[in-house]
Amino acid sequence: MSMQERKLTHLTAAGRFDICSPGECIRFLSAAPCITYNRRAGGCGRILKVLLHGTCSYDCAYCAIRLQRERLSFSPEELAATFLGLWREGLVGGLFLSSGIPQDVDEVMHDIVETGEILRQRGYDGYLHLKVLPGAARADIHDAARVANRISINLETTSPDRLGSIAGVKDYRQDILKRQAWVAEEKPGSHTTQVVVGVADETDREILACVADQYRRTHPARIHFSAFRALPGTPLASHPDTPGWRARRWYQADHLLRDYGVSADELRAALDEEGFFGNRDPKEVLAASSGPVNVNLAPRRDLLRVPGIGPKGADRILAMRRERPFTGPNDLKRAGLRGKAAGRCVTFGGRDTVQTRLFP
Ligand code: SF4
């Protein structure tokens, strides 16, 4: 294997822990790089996720980079040339670039931005996602936003105390939240962040407060959730893994907040006494504790709270009921609502009409 291939293998493997699309999976291209596919429509296709530097002087207890013995790095020129080679062959459709911080964070941010600039100067006009490092300078964030389609900084967890328990060097308020506010100003509505669910024993109640604060303050395009996995050789090696379903429940809860108009206060009702979601869709949990919804009279907001009815389904119901009232489950099927509902009751017609289960 050439040195170039070794770097690519090593630095793509180390880069796989950053999430850049929900439902992503890893593919191996030839013997070397990991490619992430965004399987959702409207995503950015095949992404090469890679680090510029494979070592880091920080002390994050969960991070795989701490285990790297080889000090492998790309220069901006090398990485740009390597990526362009893969892109021109049609093997990758976008780049997600992050990095360890071997020494000075400003130097590494300059390298990240320079890589983006080289790519743009050489005619690459595709998807470019640049990671903003904790403690990055405002000017570098500005420059990253100028060349990239998307920039992001990871929260990792929910509070200064929680971060302090797993990453003593990083200051949550200064290094993360302050930089994230700059990221939001430079790329309004088009930045993302990531929470590693369970990494610092945070409850879902804490995550909910953090996520709601994100949507209120910085308006990210998306928040990614990954389930913590203990890596052998790290200080958290014996920490229990977070079950995958917990991260999936978080994507569902996040949808309710972003797309369904459910407030954080409402969502809190789906938590158990200890402040955790169970392994059940939070929408079903909320629906089970509230009354039936009249398909013919309910506003869109209430239709969206019925399991099996999403934004498109709600809009179809509103359009169809203008023509004629819904009289039973068959009308719902005509509206394309064939999903598995959770036993939430809906009613049809006026006050005294039949009450039935949606998709019994
Ligand atoms: S700063 Fe990033 S790369 Fe460095 S140890 Fe922490 S998580 Fe890993």
Tab-separated table of C-alpha atoms and ligand atoms in Angstrom:
chain	number	residue	atom	x	y	z
A	1	MET	CA	0.000	0.000	0.000
A	2	SER	CA	1.383	3.417	-0.919
A	3	MET	CA	1.810	6.112	1.727
A	4	GLN	CA	-1.090	7.991	0.145
A	5	GLU	CA	-3.368	4.953	0.483
A	6	ARG	CA	-2.205	4.383	4.059
A	7	LYS	CA	-3.085	7.917	4.983
A	8	LEU	CA	-6.445	7.636	3.311
A	9	THR	CA	-7.244	4.347	5.054
A	10	HIS	CA	-6.106	5.612	8.419
A	11	LEU	CA	-7.631	9.078	8.295
A	12	THR	CA	-10.978	7.971	6.889
A	13	ALA	CA	-11.277	5.217	9.519
A	14	ALA	CA	-10.624	7.772	12.258
A	15	GLY	CA	-13.142	10.163	10.705
A	16	ARG	CA	-16.092	7.793	10.783
A	17	PHE	CA	-17.385	8.892	14.193
A	18	ASP	CA	-18.646	12.245	12.973
A	19	ILE	CA	-22.188	11.974	11.687
A	20	CYS	CA	-23.115	14.026	8.652
A	21	SER	CA	-26.406	12.437	7.687
A	22	PRO	CA	-29.052	10.381	9.469
A	23	GLY	CA	-29.122	6.701	8.612
A	24	GLU	CA	-25.667	6.823	7.192
A	25	CYS	CA	-23.613	3.742	6.579
A	26	ILE	CA	-20.021	3.062	5.739
A	27	ARG	CA	-18.781	1.545	2.506
A	28	PHE	CA	-15.243	0.654	1.630
A	29	LEU	CA	-13.970	1.888	-1.651
A	30	SER	CA	-11.310	-0.505	-2.979
A	31	ALA	CA	-9.222	-1.371	0.048
A	32	ALA	CA	-9.039	2.144	1.316
A	33	PRO	CA	-11.463	4.896	2.193
A	34	CYS	CA	-14.724	4.760	4.039
A	35	ILE	CA	-17.513	6.427	2.187
A	36	THR	CA	-20.690	7.532	3.834
A	37	TYR	CA	-23.879	7.384	1.881
A	38	ASN	CA	-26.750	9.587	2.762
A	39	ARG	CA	-29.681	7.309	2.044
A	40	ARG	CA	-32.284	10.017	2.409
A	41	ALA	CA	-33.635	11.848	-0.575
A	42	GLY	CA	-32.293	15.339	-0.825
A	43	GLY	CA	-29.052	14.346	0.857
A	44	CYS	CA	-25.654	14.999	-0.515
A	45	GLY	CA	-24.772	11.571	-1.885
A	46	ARG	CA	-21.525	9.742	-1.386
A	47	ILE	CA	-19.347	11.602	1.031
A	48	LEU	CA	-15.684	11.049	1.722
A	49	LYS	CA	-15.319	11.596	5.463
A	50	VAL	CA	-11.728	12.176	6.347
A	51	LEU	CA	-9.466	13.836	8.895
A	52	LEU	CA	-6.635	16.160	8.014
A	53	HIS	CA	-4.626	15.171	11.092
A	54	GLY	CA	-4.928	11.755	12.740
A	55	THR	CA	-3.591	12.765	16.152
A	56	CYS	CA	-4.850	15.160	18.807
A	57	SER	CA	-3.394	16.824	21.877
A	58	TYR	CA	-6.812	17.093	23.549
A	59	ASP	CA	-8.029	14.606	26.119
A	60	CYS	CA	-11.592	13.628	25.154
A	61	ALA	CA	-12.128	10.341	26.957
A	62	TYR	CA	-14.384	8.838	24.271
A	63	CYS	CA	-12.274	9.657	21.226
A	64	ALA	CA	-10.682	7.014	19.022
A	65	ILE	CA	-7.993	9.413	17.869
A	66	ARG	CA	-6.303	9.112	21.258
A	67	LEU	CA	-5.383	5.545	20.329
A	68	GLN	CA	-3.603	6.399	17.116
A	69	ARG	CA	0.067	5.605	17.312
A	70	GLU	CA	1.009	6.658	13.813
A	71	ARG	CA	1.194	10.410	13.362
A	72	LEU	CA	-0.361	10.527	9.930
A	73	SER	CA	-1.539	13.802	8.408
A	74	PHE	CA	-2.473	15.184	5.017
A	75	SER	CA	-1.292	18.589	3.939
A	76	PRO	CA	-4.067	20.724	2.406
A	77	GLU	CA	-2.495	20.225	-1.019
A	78	GLU	CA	-2.286	16.434	-0.608
A	79	LEU	CA	-5.824	16.065	0.618
A	80	ALA	CA	-7.255	18.307	-2.089
A	81	ALA	CA	-5.395	16.353	-4.793
A	82	THR	CA	-6.459	12.992	-3.311
A	83	PHE	CA	-10.102	14.036	-3.084
A	84	LEU	CA	-10.159	15.518	-6.573
A	85	GLY	CA	-8.742	12.258	-7.960
A	86	LEU	CA	-11.587	10.259	-6.371
A	87	TRP	CA	-14.164	12.832	-7.401
A	88	ARG	CA	-13.062	12.936	-11.022
A	89	GLU	CA	-13.304	9.143	-11.156
A	90	GLY	CA	-16.886	9.473	-9.940
A	91	LEU	CA	-16.160	7.530	-6.743
A	92	VAL	CA	-17.222	10.248	-4.322
A	93	GLY	CA	-19.676	13.121	-4.577
A	94	GLY	CA	-18.777	15.267	-1.592
A	95	LEU	CA	-16.264	15.910	1.161
A	96	PHE	CA	-16.699	16.055	4.930
A	97	LEU	CA	-13.455	17.306	6.432
A	98	SER	CA	-12.551	17.308	10.105
A	99	SER	CA	-9.315	16.969	12.018
A	100	GLY	CA	-7.565	16.132	15.230
A	101	ILE	CA	-5.670	19.026	16.801
A	102	PRO	CA	-2.046	17.940	17.134
A	103	GLN	CA	-0.891	21.355	18.339
A	104	ASP	CA	-2.318	24.748	17.597
A	105	VAL	CA	-6.038	24.916	16.776
A	106	ASP	CA	-5.562	28.007	14.569
A	107	GLU	CA	-3.027	26.230	12.387
A	108	VAL	CA	-5.345	23.294	11.886
A	109	MET	CA	-8.313	25.546	11.074
A	110	HIS	CA	-6.157	27.383	8.527
A	111	ASP	CA	-5.318	24.017	6.957
A	112	ILE	CA	-8.964	23.000	6.831
A	113	VAL	CA	-9.947	26.280	5.172
A	114	GLU	CA	-6.978	26.123	2.795
A	115	THR	CA	-8.037	22.643	1.677
A	116	GLY	CA	-11.475	24.011	0.850
A	117	GLU	CA	-10.008	26.970	-0.988
A	118	ILE	CA	-7.752	24.752	-3.114
A	119	LEU	CA	-10.725	22.587	-4.057
A	120	ARG	CA	-12.806	25.581	-5.103
A	121	GLN	CA	-9.899	27.129	-7.046
A	122	ARG	CA	-9.521	23.856	-8.960
A	123	GLY	CA	-13.120	23.818	-10.048
A	124	TYR	CA	-14.717	21.583	-7.442
A	125	ASP	CA	-18.238	22.924	-6.999
A	126	GLY	CA	-19.786	20.009	-5.108
A	127	TYR	CA	-20.759	19.463	-1.492
A	128	LEU	CA	-18.178	20.557	1.054
A	129	HIS	CA	-18.741	20.245	4.794
A	130	LEU	CA	-16.001	21.716	6.994
A	131	LYS	CA	-15.826	20.965	10.681
A	132	VAL	CA	-15.216	23.901	12.992
A	133	LEU	CA	-12.848	22.909	15.773
A	134	PRO	CA	-13.407	23.789	19.428
A	135	GLY	CA	-11.765	27.134	20.161
A	136	ALA	CA	-11.530	28.148	16.476
A	137	ALA	CA	-10.999	31.847	15.689
A	138	ARG	CA	-13.892	33.919	14.361
A	139	ALA	CA	-11.985	34.824	11.189
A	140	ASP	CA	-11.395	31.150	10.371
A	141	ILE	CA	-15.055	30.328	10.907
A	142	HIS	CA	-15.906	33.165	8.538
A	143	ASP	CA	-13.511	31.802	5.918
A	144	ALA	CA	-14.784	28.237	6.351
A	145	ALA	CA	-18.356	29.463	5.826
A	146	ARG	CA	-17.259	31.274	2.670
A	147	VAL	CA	-15.925	28.156	0.923
A	148	ALA	CA	-18.158	25.429	2.388
A	149	ASN	CA	-21.775	24.477	1.819
A	150	ARG	CA	-22.072	23.481	5.431
A	151	ILE	CA	-20.049	24.060	8.598
A	152	SER	CA	-20.629	22.522	11.998
A	153	ILE	CA	-19.253	22.207	15.492
A	154	ASN	CA	-20.114	19.274	17.733
A	155	LEU	CA	-21.756	19.800	21.098
A	156	GLU	CA	-21.027	16.148	22.039
A	157	THR	CA	-23.010	16.503	25.283
A	158	THR	CA	-25.383	18.820	27.088
A	159	SER	CA	-23.646	21.068	29.615
A	160	PRO	CA	-20.310	22.347	30.941
A	161	ASP	CA	-20.372	19.796	33.751
A	162	ARG	CA	-21.144	16.896	31.468
A	163	LEU	CA	-18.423	17.904	29.017
A	164	GLY	CA	-15.989	18.449	31.878
A	165	SER	CA	-16.478	14.837	32.943
A	166	ILE	CA	-15.356	13.472	29.577
A	167	ALA	CA	-13.131	16.175	28.046
A	168	GLY	CA	-11.309	18.275	30.612
A	169	VAL	CA	-9.468	20.485	28.112
A	170	LYS	CA	-12.527	21.744	26.257
A	171	ASP	CA	-14.538	24.571	27.781
A	172	TYR	CA	-18.202	24.049	26.862
A	173	ARG	CA	-19.206	27.712	26.982
A	174	GLN	CA	-16.100	29.231	25.435
A	175	ASP	CA	-14.839	26.579	23.044
A	176	ILE	CA	-18.155	25.144	21.913
A	177	LEU	CA	-21.199	27.381	22.524
A	178	LYS	CA	-19.441	30.658	21.716
A	179	ARG	CA	-18.031	29.176	18.502
A	180	GLN	CA	-21.377	27.691	17.667
A	181	ALA	CA	-23.013	31.126	17.917
A	182	TRP	CA	-20.431	32.365	15.407
A	183	VAL	CA	-21.090	29.358	13.176
A	184	ALA	CA	-24.821	30.192	13.269
A	185	GLU	CA	-24.133	33.808	12.331
A	186	GLU	CA	-21.866	32.831	9.447
A	187	LYS	CA	-24.137	30.077	8.054
A	188	PRO	CA	-27.629	30.903	9.317
A	189	GLY	CA	-29.961	27.913	9.137
A	190	SER	CA	-27.377	25.795	7.374
A	191	HIS	CA	-25.168	24.516	10.153
A	192	THR	CA	-25.450	21.283	12.105
A	193	THR	CA	-24.264	19.786	15.361
A	194	GLN	CA	-23.967	16.375	16.977
A	195	VAL	CA	-24.811	14.915	20.374
A	196	VAL	CA	-23.254	11.608	21.429
A	197	VAL	CA	-26.179	10.161	23.368
A	198	GLY	CA	-25.117	8.623	26.672
A	199	VAL	CA	-21.447	9.572	26.505
A	200	ALA	CA	-21.586	11.547	29.774
A	201	ASP	CA	-24.554	9.782	31.415
A	202	GLU	CA	-26.870	12.650	30.545
A	203	THR	CA	-30.597	11.964	30.763
A	204	ASP	CA	-32.987	12.503	27.883
A	205	ARG	CA	-34.474	15.351	29.923
A	206	GLU	CA	-31.096	17.079	29.781
A	207	ILE	CA	-30.729	16.372	26.062
A	208	LEU	CA	-34.221	17.743	25.455
A	209	ALA	CA	-33.368	20.996	27.255
A	210	CYS	CA	-30.164	21.246	25.234
A	211	VAL	CA	-31.858	20.501	21.889
A	212	ALA	CA	-34.706	22.948	22.579
A	213	ASP	CA	-32.136	25.604	23.443
A	214	GLN	CA	-30.350	24.896	20.154
A	215	TYR	CA	-33.500	25.431	18.102
A	216	ARG	CA	-34.346	28.569	20.061
A	217	ARG	CA	-30.896	30.166	19.910
A	218	THR	CA	-28.893	28.952	16.938
A	219	HIS	CA	-31.490	27.426	14.564
A	220	PRO	CA	-29.392	24.527	13.229
A	221	ALA	CA	-30.514	22.840	10.029
A	222	ARG	CA	-30.215	19.537	11.809
A	223	ILE	CA	-28.973	17.942	15.000
A	224	HIS	CA	-27.369	14.519	14.671
A	225	PHE	CA	-27.557	11.894	17.372
A	226	SER	CA	-25.145	9.001	17.692
A	227	ALA	CA	-25.270	6.274	20.320
A	228	PHE	CA	-22.149	6.187	22.469
A	229	ARG	CA	-19.906	3.168	21.795
A	230	ALA	CA	-17.143	2.356	24.244
A	231	LEU	CA	-13.823	1.954	22.458
A	232	PRO	CA	-11.251	-0.438	23.905
A	233	GLY	CA	-8.179	1.387	25.123
A	234	THR	CA	-9.985	4.651	25.922
A	235	PRO	CA	-10.781	5.821	29.483
A	236	LEU	CA	-14.452	5.068	28.761
A	237	ALA	CA	-13.760	1.490	27.652
A	238	SER	CA	-15.850	0.041	30.485
A	239	HIS	CA	-18.640	2.602	30.200
A	240	PRO	CA	-21.855	0.904	29.021
A	241	ASP	CA	-22.737	1.349	25.358
A	242	THR	CA	-25.862	3.344	24.612
A	243	PRO	CA	-28.448	1.139	22.902
A	244	GLY	CA	-28.923	2.095	19.261
A	245	TRP	CA	-32.664	2.569	19.787
A	246	ARG	CA	-32.020	5.520	22.111
A	247	ALA	CA	-30.384	7.509	19.312
A	248	ARG	CA	-33.208	6.478	16.975
A	249	ARG	CA	-35.810	7.698	19.516
A	250	TRP	CA	-33.919	10.975	19.554
A	251	TYR	CA	-34.236	11.368	15.800
A	252	GLN	CA	-37.999	10.791	16.224
A	253	ALA	CA	-38.230	13.290	19.077
A	254	ASP	CA	-36.210	15.780	17.038
A	255	HIS	CA	-38.685	15.400	14.128
A	256	LEU	CA	-41.532	16.220	16.493
A	257	LEU	CA	-39.779	19.407	17.555
A	258	ARG	CA	-38.681	20.480	14.078
A	259	ASP	CA	-41.439	19.336	11.750
A	260	TYR	CA	-44.526	18.623	13.840
A	261	GLY	CA	-44.803	21.740	15.965
A	262	VAL	CA	-44.529	19.800	19.224
A	263	SER	CA	-43.029	21.948	21.983
A	264	ALA	CA	-40.303	20.822	24.361
A	265	ASP	CA	-42.818	21.140	27.199
A	266	GLU	CA	-45.203	18.756	25.452
A	267	LEU	CA	-42.412	16.314	24.657
A	268	ARG	CA	-41.368	16.238	28.301
A	269	ALA	CA	-44.577	14.298	28.970
A	270	ALA	CA	-43.103	11.353	27.044
A	271	LEU	CA	-40.218	10.988	29.520
A	272	ASP	CA	-40.338	8.557	32.410
A	273	GLU	CA	-39.792	9.591	36.031
A	274	GLU	CA	-36.042	9.316	35.688
A	275	GLY	CA	-36.040	11.545	32.636
A	276	PHE	CA	-35.578	8.964	29.864
A	277	PHE	CA	-37.566	7.972	26.777
A	278	GLY	CA	-38.529	4.330	26.692
A	279	ASN	CA	-37.999	2.258	23.567
A	280	ARG	CA	-41.196	3.507	21.953
A	281	ASP	CA	-41.847	6.267	19.430
A	282	PRO	CA	-42.347	9.433	21.557
A	283	LYS	CA	-45.228	10.415	19.274
A	284	GLU	CA	-47.074	7.230	20.208
A	285	VAL	CA	-46.389	7.855	23.887
A	286	LEU	CA	-47.821	11.372	23.684
A	287	ALA	CA	-50.826	10.248	21.635
A	288	ALA	CA	-51.668	7.488	24.109
A	289	SER	CA	-52.168	10.021	26.882
A	290	SER	CA	-54.387	12.494	25.027
A	291	GLY	CA	-57.912	12.435	23.666
A	292	PRO	CA	-59.172	11.469	20.187
A	293	VAL	CA	-58.737	13.811	17.241
A	294	ASN	CA	-61.610	14.602	14.914
A	295	VAL	CA	-60.286	14.118	11.394
A	296	ASN	CA	-62.908	16.442	9.937
A	297	LEU	CA	-62.545	19.293	12.386
A	298	ALA	CA	-59.058	19.180	13.878
A	299	PRO	CA	-56.530	21.849	12.923
A	300	ARG	CA	-53.323	20.725	11.229
A	301	ARG	CA	-51.429	20.978	14.528
A	302	ASP	CA	-53.686	18.309	16.113
A	303	LEU	CA	-53.690	16.040	13.051
A	304	LEU	CA	-49.913	15.990	13.247
A	305	ARG	CA	-50.135	14.529	16.743
A	306	VAL	CA	-51.870	11.370	15.508
A	307	PRO	CA	-49.458	8.454	14.973
A	308	GLY	CA	-49.431	7.581	11.289
A	309	ILE	CA	-50.169	11.156	10.167
A	310	GLY	CA	-47.176	13.225	9.056
A	311	PRO	CA	-46.980	16.692	7.515
A	312	LYS	CA	-47.886	15.458	4.014
A	313	GLY	CA	-50.705	13.285	5.324
A	314	ALA	CA	-52.104	16.170	7.358
A	315	ASP	CA	-52.047	18.406	4.286
A	316	ARG	CA	-53.832	15.729	2.237
A	317	ILE	CA	-56.517	15.395	4.910
A	318	LEU	CA	-57.040	19.168	4.957
A	319	ALA	CA	-57.359	19.256	1.148
A	320	MET	CA	-59.629	16.207	0.894
A	321	ARG	CA	-61.996	17.162	3.695
A	322	ARG	CA	-62.696	20.441	1.919
A	323	GLU	CA	-64.287	18.345	-0.857
A	324	ARG	CA	-66.186	15.960	1.409
A	325	PRO	CA	-66.001	14.788	5.026
A	326	PHE	CA	-64.108	11.679	6.053
A	327	THR	CA	-66.510	8.985	7.173
A	328	GLY	CA	-64.242	6.134	8.264
A	329	PRO	CA	-60.807	4.446	8.077
A	330	ASN	CA	-61.230	3.757	4.363
A	331	ASP	CA	-61.182	7.485	3.696
A	332	LEU	CA	-57.913	7.708	5.569
A	333	LYS	CA	-56.534	4.967	3.369
A	334	ARG	CA	-57.679	6.947	0.329
A	335	ALA	CA	-55.568	9.784	1.712
A	336	GLY	CA	-52.569	7.444	1.616
A	337	LEU	CA	-52.383	6.951	5.386
A	338	ARG	CA	-51.416	3.322	5.522
A	339	GLY	CA	-48.742	3.446	8.189
A	340	LYS	CA	-48.982	1.526	11.409
A	341	ALA	CA	-50.723	3.746	13.869
A	342	ALA	CA	-50.296	3.279	17.555
A	343	GLY	CA	-53.902	2.764	18.512
A	344	ARG	CA	-54.538	6.463	18.826
A	345	CYS	CA	-58.275	7.082	18.442
A	346	VAL	CA	-59.610	9.391	15.804
A	347	THR	CA	-63.200	10.435	15.268
A	348	PHE	CA	-65.083	11.238	12.068
A	349	GLY	CA	-67.851	13.734	11.442
A	350	GLY	CA	-69.555	15.778	14.142
A	351	ARG	CA	-69.692	15.506	17.891
A	352	ASP	CA	-71.957	12.482	18.017
A	353	THR	CA	-70.325	10.368	15.290
A	354	VAL	CA	-68.478	7.112	15.434
A	355	GLN	CA	-65.211	6.905	17.266
A	356	THR	CA	-62.791	4.410	15.893
A	357	ARG	CA	-59.160	3.458	15.954
A	358	LEU	CA	-56.956	4.580	13.125
A	359	PHE	CA	-55.629	1.438	11.393
A	360	PRO	CA	-57.122	-1.033	13.904
B	1	SF4	S1	-10.747	17.418	20.193
B	1	SF4	FE1	-11.811	16.081	18.764
B	1	SF4	S2	-10.192	14.856	17.812
B	1	SF4	FE2	-9.298	15.774	19.658
B	1	SF4	S3	-9.540	14.215	21.265
B	1	SF4	FE3	-11.331	15.589	21.364
B	1	SF4	S4	-12.917	14.605	20.077
B	1	SF4	FE4	-10.915	13.667	19.575
